[in-house]
Amino acid sequence: MSRVLIAPSILAADFSCLRDEITAVDAAGADMIHIDVMDGHFVPNISIGPAVIQKLRPHTGKPFDVHLMIAPVDPYLEEFAAAGADIITAHPEAGPHFHRTIQAVRKLGKRAGAALNPSTHESAIEYVLDDLDLVLVMSVNPGFGGQGFIDSQLRKIEALRRAIDRRGLSTILEVDGGVNEGNASTILAAGATALVAGSAIFSRGEARYAETIRALRGETV
Ligand code: DX5
Ligand code: ZN
């Protein structure tokens, strides 16, 4: 199995110095930077938009894994691509034509992801799985960091692992919400290949970012 990807979610970072936070997790071994975009409509919280992403872009070479929790999503794809997103992940519920959303992301030259809410069945992406670069299993209800991992999502991760392997795909299977050092190995054993972690990393303080990232990956600290 290839190396586990760790994507710190900057939602839990210190917003007064995002640039420093990003360079710190980059230096600590993050594989991608997970950026949560919330609109106060699709989810009950508001975070950051493309202007902030654009300003952060020059400060790290790591891919920006942009998780869009906005509806409608289609009118904003171009702006997020131009701002520096590398992976653009949307929720199938965020628009009437999810296949079109994925095609639009790919046409912009970006990698496309699908985010599945805890109550959304994996069959929602049955007919688009081959077109996806990433599937994001939400293991909390989207909107806030610091929530507890919903255990039922382990079965969904296993089901998606089987579907991806059956089709011979190399889709990144990413898990987002309530991931910490205590449950990371269980999530990886279920078949995840990438872990998003917000509070588990940023609440530790910069001096411990690297050891936390290594621990999440399952490497001995
Ligand atoms: C929730 C976001 C997550 C969140 C994870 O809507 O999608 O990325 O930041 O935070 P933790 O790791 O604290 O659960
Ligand atoms: Zn997220």
Coordinates of C-alpha atoms and ligand atoms in Angstrom, one line a residue:
M1 CA 0.0 0.0 0.0
S2 CA 1.3 3.5 -0.8
R3 CA 2.0 6.0 1.8
V4 CA -1.0 7.4 3.8
L5 CA -1.7 11.0 2.9
I6 CA -2.3 13.5 5.7
A7 CA -4.3 16.6 5.0
P8 CA -4.4 19.1 7.9
S9 CA -7.7 21.1 7.9
I10 CA -6.9 24.7 8.4
L11 CA -10.4 25.2 9.8
A12 CA -8.8 24.5 13.2
A13 CA -5.7 26.7 12.6
D14 CA -5.1 30.1 14.0
F15 CA -6.9 32.3 11.4
S16 CA -4.9 35.4 12.5
C17 CA -1.7 33.8 11.0
L18 CA -2.9 31.3 8.4
R19 CA 0.3 31.7 6.3
D20 CA 2.5 30.7 9.3
E21 CA 0.2 27.8 10.1
I22 CA 0.4 26.5 6.5
T23 CA 4.1 26.8 6.3
A24 CA 4.4 25.0 9.7
V25 CA 2.2 22.0 8.6
D26 CA 4.0 21.9 5.3
A27 CA 7.4 21.7 7.1
A28 CA 5.9 19.1 9.5
G29 CA 5.2 16.7 6.7
A30 CA 1.6 17.4 5.5
D31 CA 0.9 15.9 2.1
M32 CA -1.9 18.3 1.2
I33 CA -3.6 21.3 2.8
H34 CA -7.3 20.7 3.4
I35 CA -9.3 23.9 3.0
D36 CA -13.0 24.0 4.2
V37 CA -15.2 26.4 2.4
M38 CA -18.6 27.0 4.1
D39 CA -21.4 29.3 3.0
G40 CA -23.8 29.4 6.0
H41 CA -26.5 27.9 3.7
F42 CA -25.4 24.4 2.7
V43 CA -23.8 24.1 6.2
P44 CA -24.6 26.1 9.3
N45 CA -21.2 27.9 9.4
I46 CA -19.2 30.4 7.3
S47 CA -15.5 30.1 6.8
I48 CA -13.3 31.4 4.0
G49 CA -13.5 31.9 0.2
P50 CA -11.3 32.1 -2.9
A51 CA -9.6 35.4 -2.0
V52 CA -8.0 33.8 1.1
I53 CA -7.0 30.7 -0.9
Q54 CA -5.4 32.9 -3.5
K55 CA -3.3 34.8 -0.9
L56 CA -2.2 31.5 0.7
R57 CA -1.3 29.9 -2.6
P58 CA 2.3 31.2 -2.9
H59 CA 3.3 30.1 0.6
T60 CA 3.4 26.3 0.0
G61 CA 3.9 23.9 -2.8
K62 CA 1.7 21.3 -1.3
P63 CA -1.6 20.6 -3.1
F64 CA -4.7 22.5 -1.9
D65 CA -7.4 20.0 -1.2
V66 CA -10.5 22.3 -1.3
H67 CA -13.7 21.0 0.2
L68 CA -16.6 23.0 -1.0
M69 CA -19.6 23.0 1.4
I70 CA -21.5 25.5 -0.6
A71 CA -24.7 25.4 -2.7
P72 CA -25.0 26.1 -5.5
V73 CA -21.5 25.1 -6.2
D74 CA -21.2 25.2 -10.0
P75 CA -21.0 29.1 -10.4
Y76 CA -17.9 29.2 -8.2
L77 CA -15.8 26.4 -9.6
E78 CA -13.8 28.6 -11.9
E79 CA -13.0 31.1 -9.2
F80 CA -11.7 28.3 -6.9
A81 CA -9.6 26.8 -9.7
A82 CA -8.1 30.2 -10.5
A83 CA -7.4 30.9 -6.8
G84 CA -5.1 27.8 -6.7
A85 CA -7.2 24.8 -5.7
D86 CA -5.6 21.5 -6.9
I87 CA -8.4 19.1 -5.8
I88 CA -12.0 20.5 -5.8
T89 CA -14.4 18.4 -3.8
A90 CA -18.1 19.1 -3.9
H91 CA -21.2 17.4 -2.3
P92 CA -23.6 15.7 -4.7
E93 CA -26.4 17.4 -2.8
A94 CA -25.0 20.8 -3.7
G95 CA -26.5 21.0 -7.1
P96 CA -29.0 19.2 -9.4
H97 CA -26.4 17.8 -11.8
F98 CA -23.4 16.3 -10.0
H99 CA -22.0 14.7 -13.2
R100 CA -21.8 18.1 -14.8
T101 CA -20.1 19.5 -11.7
I102 CA -17.3 16.8 -12.0
Q103 CA -16.9 17.4 -15.7
A104 CA -16.6 21.2 -15.1
V105 CA -13.8 20.6 -12.5
R106 CA -11.9 18.4 -14.8
K107 CA -12.3 20.8 -17.7
L108 CA -10.7 23.4 -15.5
G109 CA -7.7 21.1 -15.3
K110 CA -8.3 20.2 -11.6
R111 CA -8.7 16.9 -9.8
A112 CA -12.3 16.2 -8.9
G113 CA -13.7 14.9 -5.6
A114 CA -17.1 13.8 -4.2
A115 CA -17.9 14.4 -0.5
L116 CA -20.5 12.0 1.0
N117 CA -22.4 13.2 4.1
P118 CA -22.8 10.7 6.9
S119 CA -26.4 9.9 5.8
T120 CA -25.5 9.7 2.1
H121 CA -25.1 6.2 0.7
E122 CA -22.1 5.3 -1.4
S123 CA -24.4 4.4 -4.3
A124 CA -24.9 8.2 -4.8
I125 CA -21.6 8.1 -6.7
E126 CA -22.0 4.7 -8.4
Y127 CA -22.2 6.2 -11.9
V128 CA -19.5 8.8 -11.5
L129 CA -16.9 6.9 -9.5
D130 CA -14.7 6.3 -12.6
D131 CA -14.5 10.1 -13.2
L132 CA -13.4 10.9 -9.6
D133 CA -9.9 11.5 -8.4
L134 CA -11.0 11.5 -4.7
V135 CA -13.9 10.4 -2.6
L136 CA -14.3 12.2 0.7
V137 CA -16.2 10.2 3.4
M138 CA -17.6 12.7 5.9
S139 CA -17.4 11.1 9.3
V140 CA -19.1 14.0 11.0
N141 CA -21.9 16.3 9.7
P142 CA -20.2 19.0 7.8
G143 CA -20.0 22.5 9.2
F144 CA -17.8 22.3 12.2
G145 CA -14.4 21.0 13.4
G146 CA -14.0 19.2 16.7
Q147 CA -16.9 16.8 16.4
G148 CA -16.8 13.1 17.3
F149 CA -16.2 10.4 14.6
I150 CA -19.4 8.6 13.5
D151 CA -18.6 4.9 13.6
S152 CA -21.2 3.9 11.0
Q153 CA -19.0 5.5 8.4
L154 CA -16.4 2.7 8.7
R155 CA -18.8 0.4 6.8
K156 CA -19.0 3.1 4.1
I157 CA -15.3 3.3 3.8
E158 CA -15.1 -0.5 3.5
A159 CA -17.8 -0.5 0.8
L160 CA -16.0 2.2 -1.2
R161 CA -12.7 0.4 -0.8
R162 CA -14.2 -2.7 -2.4
A163 CA -15.8 -0.6 -5.2
I164 CA -12.6 1.2 -6.0
D165 CA -10.6 -2.0 -6.0
R166 CA -13.1 -3.9 -8.0
R167 CA -12.9 -1.3 -10.7
G168 CA -9.1 -1.1 -10.5
L169 CA -9.1 2.6 -9.8
S170 CA -6.5 4.6 -7.9
T171 CA -9.1 7.0 -6.4
I172 CA -7.9 8.7 -3.2
L173 CA -10.3 7.6 -0.4
E174 CA -10.2 10.4 2.2
V175 CA -11.9 10.5 5.6
D176 CA -12.9 13.8 7.2
G177 CA -14.1 14.6 10.7
G178 CA -13.2 13.4 14.1
V179 CA -10.0 11.8 12.9
N180 CA -7.3 11.5 15.7
E181 CA -4.4 9.4 16.8
G182 CA -6.8 7.0 18.6
N183 CA -8.9 6.0 15.6
A184 CA -6.6 6.6 12.6
S185 CA -5.4 3.0 12.4
T186 CA -9.0 1.7 12.4
I187 CA -9.9 4.1 9.6
L188 CA -6.9 3.1 7.6
A189 CA -7.6 -0.6 8.1
A190 CA -11.1 0.0 6.7
G191 CA -9.4 1.1 3.5
A192 CA -8.9 4.9 3.7
T193 CA -5.8 6.3 1.9
A194 CA -6.0 9.9 3.1
L195 CA -6.9 11.4 6.5
V196 CA -8.1 15.0 7.1
A197 CA -7.4 16.2 10.6
G198 CA -8.1 19.6 12.0
S199 CA -8.3 19.8 15.8
A200 CA -6.1 16.6 16.2
I201 CA -3.2 18.5 14.6
F202 CA -3.7 22.2 15.3
S203 CA -4.8 21.9 18.9
R204 CA -1.5 20.4 19.7
G205 CA 0.7 23.5 19.1
E206 CA 3.2 23.9 16.4
A207 CA 6.0 22.0 18.2
R208 CA 4.0 18.8 17.9
Y209 CA 2.6 19.1 14.4
A210 CA 5.2 16.8 13.0
E211 CA 4.9 14.0 15.6
T212 CA 1.1 14.2 15.3
I213 CA 1.2 13.8 11.5
R214 CA 3.5 10.9 11.8
A215 CA 1.3 9.2 14.4
L216 CA -1.8 9.7 12.2
R217 CA 0.1 8.0 9.4
G218 CA 0.8 5.1 11.7
E219 CA 4.6 5.7 11.8
T220 CA 6.3 5.2 15.1
V221 CA 6.8 8.5 16.7
Ligands
DX5_1 C1 -16.1 19.7 8.7 C2 -14.9 19.9 7.9 C3 -13.7 19.2 8.4 C4 -13.2 19.7 9.7 C5 -12.5 18.5 10.4 O1 -17.2 20.2 8.0 O2 -15.1 19.3 6.6 O3 -12.6 19.2 7.5 O4 -12.3 20.8 9.7 O5 -12.2 18.9 11.7 P1 -11.8 17.9 12.8 O6 -10.6 17.1 12.3 O7 -11.5 18.8 14.0 O8 -13.0 17.0 13.1
ZN2 ZN -13.4 19.2 5.2

